[in-house]
Short mmCIF file of C-alpha atoms and ligand atoms in Angstrom, two decimals:
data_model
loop_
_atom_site.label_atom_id
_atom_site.label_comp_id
_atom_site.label_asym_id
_atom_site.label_seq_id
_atom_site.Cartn_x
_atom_site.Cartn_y
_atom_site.Cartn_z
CA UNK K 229 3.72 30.42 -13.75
CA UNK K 230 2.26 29.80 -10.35
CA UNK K 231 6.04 27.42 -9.29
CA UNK K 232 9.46 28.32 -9.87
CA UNK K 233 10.98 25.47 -12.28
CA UNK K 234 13.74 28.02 -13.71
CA UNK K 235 15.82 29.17 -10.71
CA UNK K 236 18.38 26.69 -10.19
CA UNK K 237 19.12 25.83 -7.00
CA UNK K 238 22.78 24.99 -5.42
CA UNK K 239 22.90 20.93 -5.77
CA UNK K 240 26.83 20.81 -5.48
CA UNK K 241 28.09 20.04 -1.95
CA UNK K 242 24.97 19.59 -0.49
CA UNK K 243 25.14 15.41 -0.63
CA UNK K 244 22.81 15.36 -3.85
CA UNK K 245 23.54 12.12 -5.17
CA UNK K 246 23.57 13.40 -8.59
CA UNK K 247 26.32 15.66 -8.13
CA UNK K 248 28.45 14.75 -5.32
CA UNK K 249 28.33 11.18 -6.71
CA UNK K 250 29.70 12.15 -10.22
CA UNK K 251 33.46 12.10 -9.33
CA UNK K 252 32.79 8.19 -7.56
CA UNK K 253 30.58 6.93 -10.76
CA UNK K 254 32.52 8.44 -13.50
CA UNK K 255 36.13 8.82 -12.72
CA UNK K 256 35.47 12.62 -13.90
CA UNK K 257 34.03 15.76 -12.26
CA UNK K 258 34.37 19.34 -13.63
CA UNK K 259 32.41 22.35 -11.12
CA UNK K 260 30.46 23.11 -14.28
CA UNK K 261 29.04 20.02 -15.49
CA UNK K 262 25.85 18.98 -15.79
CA UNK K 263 24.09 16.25 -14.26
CA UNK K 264 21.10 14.64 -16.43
CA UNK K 265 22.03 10.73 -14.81
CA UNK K 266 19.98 10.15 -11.42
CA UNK K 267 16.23 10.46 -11.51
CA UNK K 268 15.38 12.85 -9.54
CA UNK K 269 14.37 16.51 -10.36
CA UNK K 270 16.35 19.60 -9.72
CA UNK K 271 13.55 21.29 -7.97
CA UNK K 272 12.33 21.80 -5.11
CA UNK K 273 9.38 19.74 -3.58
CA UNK K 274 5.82 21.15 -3.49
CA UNK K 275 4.92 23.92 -1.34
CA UNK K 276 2.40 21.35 0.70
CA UNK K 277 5.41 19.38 1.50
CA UNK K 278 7.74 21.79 2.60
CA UNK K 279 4.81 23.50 4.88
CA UNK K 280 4.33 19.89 6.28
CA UNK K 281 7.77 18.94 7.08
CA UNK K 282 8.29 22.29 8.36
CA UNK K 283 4.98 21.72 10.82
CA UNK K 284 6.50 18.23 11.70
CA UNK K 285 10.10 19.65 12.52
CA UNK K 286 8.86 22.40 14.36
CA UNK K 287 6.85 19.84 16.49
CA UNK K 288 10.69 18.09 17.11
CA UNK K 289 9.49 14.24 17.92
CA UNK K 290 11.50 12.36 15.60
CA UNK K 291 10.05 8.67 16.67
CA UNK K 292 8.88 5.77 14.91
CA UNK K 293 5.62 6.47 12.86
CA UNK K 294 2.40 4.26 13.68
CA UNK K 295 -1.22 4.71 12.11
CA UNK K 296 -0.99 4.51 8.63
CA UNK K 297 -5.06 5.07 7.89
CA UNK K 298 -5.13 8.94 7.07
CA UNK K 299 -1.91 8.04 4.51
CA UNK K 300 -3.41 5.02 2.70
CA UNK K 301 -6.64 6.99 2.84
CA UNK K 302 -4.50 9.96 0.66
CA UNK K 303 -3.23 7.20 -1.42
CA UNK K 304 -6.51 5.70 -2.37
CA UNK K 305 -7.98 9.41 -2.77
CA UNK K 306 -5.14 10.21 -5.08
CA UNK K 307 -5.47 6.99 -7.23
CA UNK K 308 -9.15 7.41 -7.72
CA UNK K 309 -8.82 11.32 -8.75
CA UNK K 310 -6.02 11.23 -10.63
CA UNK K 311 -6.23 8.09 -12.35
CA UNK K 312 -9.66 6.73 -11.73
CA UNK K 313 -8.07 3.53 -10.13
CA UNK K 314 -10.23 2.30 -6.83
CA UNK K 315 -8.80 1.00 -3.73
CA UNK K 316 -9.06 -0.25 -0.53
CA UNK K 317 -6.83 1.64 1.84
CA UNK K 318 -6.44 -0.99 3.82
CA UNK K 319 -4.62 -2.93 0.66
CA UNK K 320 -1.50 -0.54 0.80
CA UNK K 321 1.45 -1.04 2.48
CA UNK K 322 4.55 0.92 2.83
CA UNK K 323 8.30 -0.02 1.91
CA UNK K 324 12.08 1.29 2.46
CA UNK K 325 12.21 2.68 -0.99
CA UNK K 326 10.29 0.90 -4.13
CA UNK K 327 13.24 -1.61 -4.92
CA UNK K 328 13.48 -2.76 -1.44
CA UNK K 329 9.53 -3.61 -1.84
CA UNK K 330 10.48 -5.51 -5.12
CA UNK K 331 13.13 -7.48 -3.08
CA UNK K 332 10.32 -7.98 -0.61
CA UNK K 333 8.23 -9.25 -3.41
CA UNK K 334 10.76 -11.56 -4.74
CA UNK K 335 11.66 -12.90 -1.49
CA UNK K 336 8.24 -14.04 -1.04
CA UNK K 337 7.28 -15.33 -4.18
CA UNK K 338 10.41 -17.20 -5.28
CA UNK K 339 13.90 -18.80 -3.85
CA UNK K 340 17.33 -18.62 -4.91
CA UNK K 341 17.81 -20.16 -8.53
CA UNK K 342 14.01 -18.81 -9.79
CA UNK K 343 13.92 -16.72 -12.95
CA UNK K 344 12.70 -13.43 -12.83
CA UNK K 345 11.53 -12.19 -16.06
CA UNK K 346 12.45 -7.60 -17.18
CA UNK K 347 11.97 -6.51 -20.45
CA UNK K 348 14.93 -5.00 -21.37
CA UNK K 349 15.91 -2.23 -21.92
CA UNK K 350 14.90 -1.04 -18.45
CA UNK K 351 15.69 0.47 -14.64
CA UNK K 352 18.99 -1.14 -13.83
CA UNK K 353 18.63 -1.65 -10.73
CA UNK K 354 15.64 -4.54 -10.84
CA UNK K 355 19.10 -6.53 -12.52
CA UNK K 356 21.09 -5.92 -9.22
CA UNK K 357 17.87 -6.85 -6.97
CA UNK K 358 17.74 -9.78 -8.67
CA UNK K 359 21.03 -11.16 -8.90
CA UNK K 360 22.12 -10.05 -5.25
CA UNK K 361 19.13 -12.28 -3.85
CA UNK K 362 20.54 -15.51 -5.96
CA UNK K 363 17.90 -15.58 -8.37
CA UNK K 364 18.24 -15.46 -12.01
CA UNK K 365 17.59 -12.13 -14.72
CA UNK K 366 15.95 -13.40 -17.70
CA UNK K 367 15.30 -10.75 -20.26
CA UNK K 368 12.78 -10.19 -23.24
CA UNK K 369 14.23 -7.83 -25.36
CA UNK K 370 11.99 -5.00 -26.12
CA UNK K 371 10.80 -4.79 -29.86
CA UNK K 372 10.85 -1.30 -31.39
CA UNK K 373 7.72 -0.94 -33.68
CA UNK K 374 7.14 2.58 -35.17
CA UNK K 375 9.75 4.36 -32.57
CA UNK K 376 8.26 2.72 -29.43
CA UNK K 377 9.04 -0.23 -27.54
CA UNK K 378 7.23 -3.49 -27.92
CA UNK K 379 6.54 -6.09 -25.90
CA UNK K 380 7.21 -9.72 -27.59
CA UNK K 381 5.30 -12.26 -25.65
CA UNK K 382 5.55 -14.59 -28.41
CA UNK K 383 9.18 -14.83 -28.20
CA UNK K 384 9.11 -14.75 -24.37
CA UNK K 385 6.93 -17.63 -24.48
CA UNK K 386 9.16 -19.85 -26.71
CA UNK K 387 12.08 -18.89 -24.63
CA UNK K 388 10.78 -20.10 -21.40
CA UNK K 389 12.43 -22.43 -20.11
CA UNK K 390 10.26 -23.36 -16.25
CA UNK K 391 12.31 -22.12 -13.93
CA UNK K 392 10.63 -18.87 -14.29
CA UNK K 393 7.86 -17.41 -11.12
CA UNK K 394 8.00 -13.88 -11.81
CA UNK K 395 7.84 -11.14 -14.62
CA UNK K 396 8.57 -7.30 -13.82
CA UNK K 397 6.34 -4.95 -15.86
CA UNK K 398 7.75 -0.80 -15.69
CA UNK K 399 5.11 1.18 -16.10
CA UNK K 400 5.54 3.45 -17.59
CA UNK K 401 8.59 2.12 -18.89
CA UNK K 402 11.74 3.47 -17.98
CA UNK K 403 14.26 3.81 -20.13
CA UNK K 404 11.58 5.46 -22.91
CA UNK K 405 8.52 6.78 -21.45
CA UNK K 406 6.11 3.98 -22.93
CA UNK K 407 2.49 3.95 -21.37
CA UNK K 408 1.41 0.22 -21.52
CA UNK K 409 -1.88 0.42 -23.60
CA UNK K 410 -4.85 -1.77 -22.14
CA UNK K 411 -4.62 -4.32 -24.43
CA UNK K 412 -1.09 -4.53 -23.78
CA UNK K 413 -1.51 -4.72 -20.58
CA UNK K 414 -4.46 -7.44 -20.24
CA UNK K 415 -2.25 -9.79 -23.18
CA UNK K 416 0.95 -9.76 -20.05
CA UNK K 417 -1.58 -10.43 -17.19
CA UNK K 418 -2.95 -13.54 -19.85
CA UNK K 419 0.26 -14.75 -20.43
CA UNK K 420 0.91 -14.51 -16.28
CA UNK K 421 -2.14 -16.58 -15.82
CA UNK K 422 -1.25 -18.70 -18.92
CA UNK K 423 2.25 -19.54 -17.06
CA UNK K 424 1.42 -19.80 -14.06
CA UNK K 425 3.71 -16.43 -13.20
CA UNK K 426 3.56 -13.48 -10.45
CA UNK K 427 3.26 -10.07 -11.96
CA UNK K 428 4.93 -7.08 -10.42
CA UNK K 429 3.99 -3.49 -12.00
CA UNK K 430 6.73 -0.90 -10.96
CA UNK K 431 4.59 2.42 -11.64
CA UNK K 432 6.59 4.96 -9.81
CA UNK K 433 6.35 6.80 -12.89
CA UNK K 434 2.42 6.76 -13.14
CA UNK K 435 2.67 10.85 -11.84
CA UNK K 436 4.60 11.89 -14.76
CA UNK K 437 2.74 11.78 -17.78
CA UNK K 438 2.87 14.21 -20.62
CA UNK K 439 -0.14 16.11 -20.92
CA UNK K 440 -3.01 15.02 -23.01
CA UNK K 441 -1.92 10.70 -22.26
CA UNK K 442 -3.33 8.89 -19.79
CA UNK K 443 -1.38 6.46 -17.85
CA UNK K 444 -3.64 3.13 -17.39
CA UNK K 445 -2.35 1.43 -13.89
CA UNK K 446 -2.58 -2.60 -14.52
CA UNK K 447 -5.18 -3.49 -11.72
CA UNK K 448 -7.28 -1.18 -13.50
CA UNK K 449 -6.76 -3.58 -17.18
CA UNK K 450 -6.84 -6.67 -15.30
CA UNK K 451 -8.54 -6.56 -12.00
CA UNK K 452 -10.01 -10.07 -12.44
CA UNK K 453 -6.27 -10.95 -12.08
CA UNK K 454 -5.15 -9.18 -8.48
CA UNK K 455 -4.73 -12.63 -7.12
CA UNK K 456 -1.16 -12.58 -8.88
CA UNK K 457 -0.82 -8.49 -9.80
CA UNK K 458 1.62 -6.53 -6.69
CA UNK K 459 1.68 -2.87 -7.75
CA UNK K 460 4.68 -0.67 -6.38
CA UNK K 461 4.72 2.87 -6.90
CA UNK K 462 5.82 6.29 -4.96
CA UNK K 463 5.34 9.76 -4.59
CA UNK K 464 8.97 9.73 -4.92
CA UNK K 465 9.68 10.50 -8.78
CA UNK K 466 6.50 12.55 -9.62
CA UNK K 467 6.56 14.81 -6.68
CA UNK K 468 10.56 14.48 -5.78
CA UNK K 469 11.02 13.42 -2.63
CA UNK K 470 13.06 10.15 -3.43
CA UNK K 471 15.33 11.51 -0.48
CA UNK K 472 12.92 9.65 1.92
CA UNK K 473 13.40 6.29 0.29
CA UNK K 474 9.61 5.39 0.83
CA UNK K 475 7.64 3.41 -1.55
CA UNK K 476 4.23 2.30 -1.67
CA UNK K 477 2.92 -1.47 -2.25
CA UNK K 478 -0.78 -1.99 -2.60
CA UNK K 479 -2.11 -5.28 -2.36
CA UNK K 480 -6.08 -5.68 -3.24
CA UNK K 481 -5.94 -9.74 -2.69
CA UNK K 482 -6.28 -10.90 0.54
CA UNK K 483 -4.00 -13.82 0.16
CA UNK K 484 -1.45 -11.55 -1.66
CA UNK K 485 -1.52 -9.22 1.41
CA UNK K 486 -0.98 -11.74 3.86
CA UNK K 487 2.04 -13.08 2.94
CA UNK K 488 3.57 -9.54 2.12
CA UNK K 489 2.16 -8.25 5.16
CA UNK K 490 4.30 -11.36 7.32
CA UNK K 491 7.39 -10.29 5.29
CA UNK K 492 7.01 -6.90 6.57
CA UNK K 493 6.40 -8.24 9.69
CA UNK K 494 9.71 -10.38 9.95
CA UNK K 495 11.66 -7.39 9.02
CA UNK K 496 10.48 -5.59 12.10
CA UNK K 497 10.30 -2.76 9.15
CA UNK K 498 7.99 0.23 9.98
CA UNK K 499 7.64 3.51 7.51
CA UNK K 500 9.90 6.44 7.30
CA UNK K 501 8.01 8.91 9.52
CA UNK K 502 8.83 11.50 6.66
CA UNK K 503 8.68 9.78 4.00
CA UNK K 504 4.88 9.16 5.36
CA UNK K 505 4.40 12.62 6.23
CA UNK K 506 5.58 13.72 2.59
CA UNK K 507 3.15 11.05 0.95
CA UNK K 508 0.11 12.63 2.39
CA UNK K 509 1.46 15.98 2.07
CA UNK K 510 2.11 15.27 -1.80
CA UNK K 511 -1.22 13.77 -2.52
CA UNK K 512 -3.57 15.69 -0.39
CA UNK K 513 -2.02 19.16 -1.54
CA UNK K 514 -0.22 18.23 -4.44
CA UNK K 515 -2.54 18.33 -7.50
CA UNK K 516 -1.62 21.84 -8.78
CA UNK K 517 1.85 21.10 -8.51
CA UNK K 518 2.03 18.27 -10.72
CA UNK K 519 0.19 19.86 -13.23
CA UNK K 520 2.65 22.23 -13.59
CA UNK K 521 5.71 19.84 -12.96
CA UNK K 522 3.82 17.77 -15.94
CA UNK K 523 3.72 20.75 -18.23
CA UNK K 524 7.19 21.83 -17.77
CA UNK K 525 8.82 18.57 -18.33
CA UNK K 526 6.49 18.08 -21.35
CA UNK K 527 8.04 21.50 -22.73
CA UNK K 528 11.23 20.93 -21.76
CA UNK K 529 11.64 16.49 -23.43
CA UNK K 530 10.39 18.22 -26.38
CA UNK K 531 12.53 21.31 -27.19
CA UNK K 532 15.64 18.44 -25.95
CA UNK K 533 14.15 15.93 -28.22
CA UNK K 534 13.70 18.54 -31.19
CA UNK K 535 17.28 19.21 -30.51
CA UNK K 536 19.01 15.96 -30.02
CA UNK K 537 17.12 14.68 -33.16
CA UNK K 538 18.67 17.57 -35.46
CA UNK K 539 22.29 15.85 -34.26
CA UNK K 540 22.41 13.65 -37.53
CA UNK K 541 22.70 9.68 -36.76
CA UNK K 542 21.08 10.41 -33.57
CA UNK K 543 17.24 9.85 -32.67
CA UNK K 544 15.59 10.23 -29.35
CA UNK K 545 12.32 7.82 -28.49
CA UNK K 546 9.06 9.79 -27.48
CA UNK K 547 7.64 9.48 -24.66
CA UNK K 548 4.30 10.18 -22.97
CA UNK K 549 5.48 10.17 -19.25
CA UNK K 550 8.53 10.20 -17.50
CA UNK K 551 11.71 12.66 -17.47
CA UNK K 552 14.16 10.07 -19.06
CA UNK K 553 14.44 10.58 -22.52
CA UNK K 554 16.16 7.43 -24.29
CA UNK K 555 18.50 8.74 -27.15
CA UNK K 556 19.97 6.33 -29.86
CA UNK K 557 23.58 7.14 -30.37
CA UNK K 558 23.79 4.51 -32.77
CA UNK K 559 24.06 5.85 -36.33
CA UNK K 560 27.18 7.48 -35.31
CA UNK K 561 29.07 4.24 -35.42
CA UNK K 562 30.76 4.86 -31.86
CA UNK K 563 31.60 2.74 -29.34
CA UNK K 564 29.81 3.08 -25.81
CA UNK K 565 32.97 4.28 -24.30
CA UNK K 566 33.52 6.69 -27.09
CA UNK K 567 29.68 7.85 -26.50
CA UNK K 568 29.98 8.34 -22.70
CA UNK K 569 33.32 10.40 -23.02
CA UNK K 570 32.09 12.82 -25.53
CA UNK K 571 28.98 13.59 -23.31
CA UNK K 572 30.96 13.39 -19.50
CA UNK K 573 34.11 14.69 -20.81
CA UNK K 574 33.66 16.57 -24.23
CA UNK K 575 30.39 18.33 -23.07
CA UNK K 576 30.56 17.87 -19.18
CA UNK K 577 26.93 16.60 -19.44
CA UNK K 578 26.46 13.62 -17.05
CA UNK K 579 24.30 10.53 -18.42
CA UNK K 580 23.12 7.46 -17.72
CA UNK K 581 24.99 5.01 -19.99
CA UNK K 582 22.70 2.88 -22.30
CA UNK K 583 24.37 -0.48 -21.23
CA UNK K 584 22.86 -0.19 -17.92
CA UNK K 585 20.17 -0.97 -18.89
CA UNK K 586 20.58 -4.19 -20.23
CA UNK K 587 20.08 -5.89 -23.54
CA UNK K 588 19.22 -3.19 -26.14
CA UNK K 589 20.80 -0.37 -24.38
CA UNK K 590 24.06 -0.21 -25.87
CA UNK K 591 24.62 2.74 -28.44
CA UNK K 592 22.19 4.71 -26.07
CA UNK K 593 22.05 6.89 -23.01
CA UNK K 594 19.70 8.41 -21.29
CA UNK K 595 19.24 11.79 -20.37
CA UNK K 596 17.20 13.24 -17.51
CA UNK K 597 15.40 16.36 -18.52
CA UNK K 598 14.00 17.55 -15.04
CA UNK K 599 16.53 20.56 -14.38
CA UNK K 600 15.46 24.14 -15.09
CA UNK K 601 15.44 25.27 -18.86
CA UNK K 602 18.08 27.12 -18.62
CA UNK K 603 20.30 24.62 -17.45
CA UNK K 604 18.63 22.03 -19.96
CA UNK K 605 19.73 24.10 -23.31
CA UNK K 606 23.07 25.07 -21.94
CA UNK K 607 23.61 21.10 -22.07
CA UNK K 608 22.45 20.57 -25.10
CA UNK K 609 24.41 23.33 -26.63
CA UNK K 610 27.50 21.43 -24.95
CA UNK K 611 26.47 18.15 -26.41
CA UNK K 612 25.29 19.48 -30.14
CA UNK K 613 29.43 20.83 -29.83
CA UNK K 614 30.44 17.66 -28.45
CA UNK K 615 29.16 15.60 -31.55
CA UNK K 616 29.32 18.31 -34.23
CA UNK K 617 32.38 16.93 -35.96
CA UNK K 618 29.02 14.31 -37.72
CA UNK K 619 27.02 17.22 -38.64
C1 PLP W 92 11.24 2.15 -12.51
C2 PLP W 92 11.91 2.53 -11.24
N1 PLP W 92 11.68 1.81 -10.13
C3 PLP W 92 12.28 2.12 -8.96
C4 PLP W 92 13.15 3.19 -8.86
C5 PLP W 92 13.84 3.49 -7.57
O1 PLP W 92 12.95 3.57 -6.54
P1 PLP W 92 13.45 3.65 -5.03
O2 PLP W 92 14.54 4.69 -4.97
O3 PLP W 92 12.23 4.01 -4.29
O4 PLP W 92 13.96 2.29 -4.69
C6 PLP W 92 13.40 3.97 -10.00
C7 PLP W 92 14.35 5.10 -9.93
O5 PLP W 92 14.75 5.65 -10.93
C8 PLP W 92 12.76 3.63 -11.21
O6 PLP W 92 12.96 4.33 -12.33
#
């Protein structure tokens, strides 16, 4: 293999969130455990970053960044090559990290009291956005139909109740890997119009498909629609680099891009200068690299899926993109507590607890299979002793 994906590198006591935050999160640490919680990757960036923040460090100006043409231009050259999505690069904008740009989003297009619509299970932290900025979470429980989720706009409709100006699509979903299908995607934008609602698609995992699926980014299914679409996405999960906390907002309507671009504007917010420098890194010399990042995750959720599934009472939800596989603890008749201290405890493997992630996420957790092999079936040997007493 061209990359290195099996050499683990030191991640303890080098302020890595997911390990010197394991102690703070989970009242527990142990030197060996195993950290499959944050989402980020335990590899290092691609070579074209690391050359280009070397180049930039060895320059030594550490100012604020101005001129963001030659990135947006690497954004909208990415988009159209890798997912045949076209752009203007003059509709992209930059944010402090992809949930800031959702609060951004949210502070524009609703005030304190609105109801902001997840489908749930999902990322926990658009339920923290939300409530911190006064407005209200209301969730539409994800259906499972033939081991994938579902979404239920039927029931979503009956519940509304008019306070609602926003929906959050994931995309792919996270918890569970689910690439929106067109159709699926075109019926939310519908029922958007329908109600009168603001859509924002989170597709920071658009990157990380499996090979052989094909992610379909929502202004490509409903383009007809950008008046009400804001897409928010990164190089941050696909290519690593969440360190920089940059995200990337692209706004094709005009009147859309206005109002975002004031709320920028009254921030006095500018970009990261390296989180700008790593975007055009990432997605000028970054295609080879993700290839084989996509591969190697694809290998590694399936030999942990094969695995976890062999665990009776326990079943893990494919995926066609992301690193966060979604495992169903519930046949084993355990409590969440009971589930979390077999796995951080028992088996010193960190997770993400189900309950997180809202409604439908108890009797889960999620694991995060981006860590070298290795390191991966270690873990699940640890967890396969942890729960063995069900075999
Ligand atoms: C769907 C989704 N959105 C946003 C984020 C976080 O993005 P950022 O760190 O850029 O705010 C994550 C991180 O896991 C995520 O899964």
């Amino acid at each position: 293999m061209q990359f290195d994906f099996d050499t683990p590198l030191p991640l303890r006591g080098k302020h890595t969130s997911k390990y010197d935050n394991i102690a703070r999160n989970f009242g527990f640490d142990d030197p060996d455990a195993i950290a499959m919680w944050v989402a980020d990757m335990d590899f290092k960036a691609a070579p074209a970053i690391l050359d280009a923040m070397r180049a930039e460090i060895d320059w030594g100006y550490c100012g604020y960044f101005g001129n963001t043409r030659p990135v947006d231009e690497a954004v909208a050259r990415w988009l159209k090559d890798r997912h045949g999505y076209e752009i203007e690069p003059s509709s992209v904008r930059y944010t402090h990290g992809v949930i800031s740009g959702y609060g951004d989003i949210i502070a524009t297009y609703s005030k304190p009291g609105d109801g902001i619509i997840v489908f749930s299970p999902v990322y926990h932290a658009f339920y923290r956005q939300v409530e911190a900025m006064g407005r209200i979470v209301v969730e539409s429980p994800l259906v499972i139909e033939d081991g994938r989720f579902t979404m239920d706009l039927d029931g979503l409709a009956a519940s509304l109740k008019g306070h609602e100006k926003i929906v959050t699509l994931c995309s792919p979903h996270n918890p569970g890997g689910r690439i929106w299908t067109t159709e699926e995607l075109r019926a939310l934008v519908a029922f958007c119009v329908t109600h009168d609602l603001i859509l924002i698609s989170d597709e920071i995992h658009m990157d990380l498909t499996f090979p052989g699926a094909t992610f379909v980014p929502t202004l490509v299914a409903a383009p007809e629609h950008a008046d009400r679409i804001a897409v928010l996405t990164a190089a941050s999960k696909a290519f690593n680099v969440a360190g920089a906390e940059t995200g990337i907002a692209i706004y094709p309507d005009a009147a859309m891009r206005k109002r975002m671009s004031q709320t920028i504007l009254d921030r006095e917010s500018s970009p990261n200068r390296y989180g700008m420098v790593m975007i055009k890194a990432a997605y000028t010399g970054g295609h080879d690299w993700m290839d084989a990042t996509q591969a190697y995750l694809a290998e590694n959720f399936r030999i942990f899926a094969d695995r976890m599934e062999a665990i009776p009472g326990v079943s893990v939800m494919q995926m066609d993109a992301t690193y966060l596989s979604w495992v169903d603890f519930s046949g084993l008749g355990m409590d969440d507590s009971e589930l979390l201290r077999r796995s951080v405890r028992d088996a010193k493997v960190i997770p993400s607890p189900g309950a997180q992630f809202g409604g439908g996420g108890s009797g889960h957790m999620r694991y995060n299979v981006a860590l070298p092999r290795a390191t991966m079936l270690k873990a699940i040997e640890r967890l396969e002793a942890a729960f063995n007493d069900v075999q």
